[in-house]
Amino acid sequence: MATPVPVLRLPKGPDPNSRGFDPNSPRFIALCRTSISSSAASDSDSEQLQKEQDARSVLREGFLRCLLSMTNKKVQFQMYENVKVEATFGASDIDVLNFQVSDLHTPIGVQKEALIRCQDVISFTFDV
Amino acid sequence: MAMRQTPLTCSGHTRPVVDLAFSGITPYGYFLISACKDGKPMLRQGDTGDWIGTFLGHKGAVWGATLNTDATKAATAAADFTAKVWDAVSGDEVLSLAHKHIVKTVSFTQDSNCLLTGGNDKLLRIYDLSSPEAAPQEISGHTSAIKKALWCNNDQQILSAADDKTIRLWDRSSMEEVKTLTFDTSVSSMEYVADGQILVITYGKTIAFYNALSLELIKTVEAPAPINSASLHPEKDFFVAGGDDFKLYKFDYSTKEELESYKGHFGPVHCVRFSPDGELYASGSEDGTLRLWQTAVGKTYGLWKCVLPEDLGSENPEQLYTSTPEIKA
């Protein structure tokens, strides 16, 4: 009587809450391109490439300084589905995937501590 | 002691799985994409069947799906009259290519720069993915719906199979028909094995092997039931086939002998493909599942764990269990 080949576990099925493509997987981290790809992908105008890189640096530095100055301030987030919420900004994670906030005012109450998923945010404003 | 094949069932689809394709071997392993009538093609880790993500966007049944060699891009063909190109790492839709009818088949060139599509409008289209707004090149000739189209001979030629019972070989630069094979009955599937230039074709109960350059017949093998798809092992020692009797068959390629048959699916098998390393093959069925089968039954690979006779029944620190009998989720 042949015995069936043992297995360590069954294959993992889909996550009912997300479409997958885990941004924390090694493959994603290694391969995912930045959201705005370089214009000079094929041709090689090195001067133009340098200018573009300088502009990227300026924008990136500006963005990081913005995040720093937002700490502990009240920020209004404009999100999809016409959602506007206000919260006190705490910090961002390294890949800017989540914002840690406190006292998040939502239509169903105030959440003491929360994580806001960055891909859901359209824009945010605050007073410097 | 003889070991019995334990197929690994990958659930998640809610309707029949009609097509599947493996990528090449990448630094992150190899991957598998499945096309399903539920409109939601899925990407899975090839050696374990673990779900990675679902490509969301199609508004109709997905009839064809493929991955490029390094699994960075995916392409799908659907009943919503579009073929879509996806980033297979992030799952994002990159391109949507409008067609005039149901699209059935998609295929990347080896450098992933061009996409070949075919479908119910009877035309083969070649899209240059670096300039997607440019109109595609069109090849006409088939007199009914195209069900499968592939690049072959180093992407210099194209093979297409259609409901007009022909398989045609086209030259890519001249866009002209080079050769045609005519059959008495509709061809159910076509697979191209680049190494060795072999074309695997199925029709009725027959699995036929042709030289992909000359379209000369190498051999045919008869199966016990109508076959919907077959796949040749990378080392060309075996081939597997599945069809309307729900079973998977394994044959010796040189002797044409039927070696094994496996029950497991609850509906006709629509597609079967060997993994790029030949260690397993995947089957997609009308029952909405994909199953992974070992080529060498009992070998330790992926989720399968070889157990030596003395380990059976003894305390084993790892959690080992035999696969449960079919439990519907």
Coordinates of C-alpha atoms in Angstrom, one line a residue, chain A residues 10-85:
Chain A
L10 CA -0.4 23.5 1.9
P11 CA 0.3 26.4 -0.6
K12 CA -0.7 29.8 0.8
G13 CA -3.9 31.1 -0.6
P14 CA -4.9 34.7 -1.5
D15 CA -5.3 37.3 1.2
P16 CA -8.9 38.4 1.2
N17 CA -8.0 42.0 2.2
S18 CA -5.4 42.9 -0.4
R19 CA -4.3 42.2 -3.9
G20 CA -0.9 41.1 -2.7
F21 CA 2.5 42.0 -4.1
D22 CA 3.9 42.5 -0.6
P23 CA 6.1 45.6 -0.7
N24 CA 8.2 44.1 2.1
S25 CA 9.2 41.1 0.0
P26 CA 12.9 41.0 -1.0
R27 CA 11.9 40.9 -4.7
F28 CA 9.8 44.0 -4.4
I29 CA 12.4 46.0 -2.5
A30 CA 15.1 45.0 -4.9
L31 CA 13.2 45.5 -8.2
C32 CA 10.5 48.1 -7.7
R33 CA 11.3 51.2 -9.7
T34 CA 10.8 54.6 -8.2
S35 CA 7.5 56.1 -9.0
I36 CA 8.9 58.6 -11.5
S37 CA 11.3 56.9 -13.8
S38 CA 14.3 58.6 -15.3
S39 CA 13.6 60.3 -18.7
A40 CA 17.0 59.4 -20.1
A41 CA 16.5 55.6 -19.9
S42 CA 17.7 54.9 -23.4
D43 CA 19.6 58.0 -24.6
S44 CA 22.5 59.4 -22.8
D45 CA 22.7 63.1 -22.6
S46 CA 24.8 63.1 -19.4
E47 CA 24.3 66.8 -18.8
Q48 CA 20.6 66.5 -18.9
L49 CA 20.8 63.4 -16.7
Q50 CA 22.8 65.4 -14.2
K51 CA 20.3 68.2 -14.2
E52 CA 17.5 65.8 -13.7
Q53 CA 19.4 64.1 -10.8
D54 CA 20.0 67.6 -9.2
A55 CA 16.3 68.3 -9.5
R56 CA 15.4 65.0 -7.9
S57 CA 17.8 65.7 -5.0
V58 CA 16.3 69.1 -4.4
L59 CA 12.7 67.7 -4.4
R60 CA 13.7 64.8 -2.2
E61 CA 15.4 67.0 0.4
G62 CA 12.4 69.4 0.4
F63 CA 10.1 66.4 1.0
L64 CA 12.2 65.1 3.9
R65 CA 12.4 68.5 5.5
C66 CA 8.6 68.8 5.1
L67 CA 8.1 65.6 7.0
L68 CA 10.5 66.7 9.7
S69 CA 8.7 70.0 10.2
M70 CA 5.4 68.3 10.4
T71 CA 6.3 66.4 13.5
N72 CA 3.8 66.9 16.3
K73 CA 1.8 69.4 14.2
K74 CA -1.9 69.1 13.2
V75 CA -2.1 67.9 9.6
Q76 CA -5.2 67.6 7.4
F77 CA -5.1 64.6 5.0
Q78 CA -7.1 64.6 1.8
M79 CA -7.7 60.9 0.8
Y80 CA -9.7 58.9 -1.7
E81 CA -13.4 58.6 -1.6
N82 CA -13.7 62.2 -0.5
V83 CA -12.2 61.5 2.9
K84 CA -10.7 64.4 4.9
V85 CA -9.2 63.7 8.2

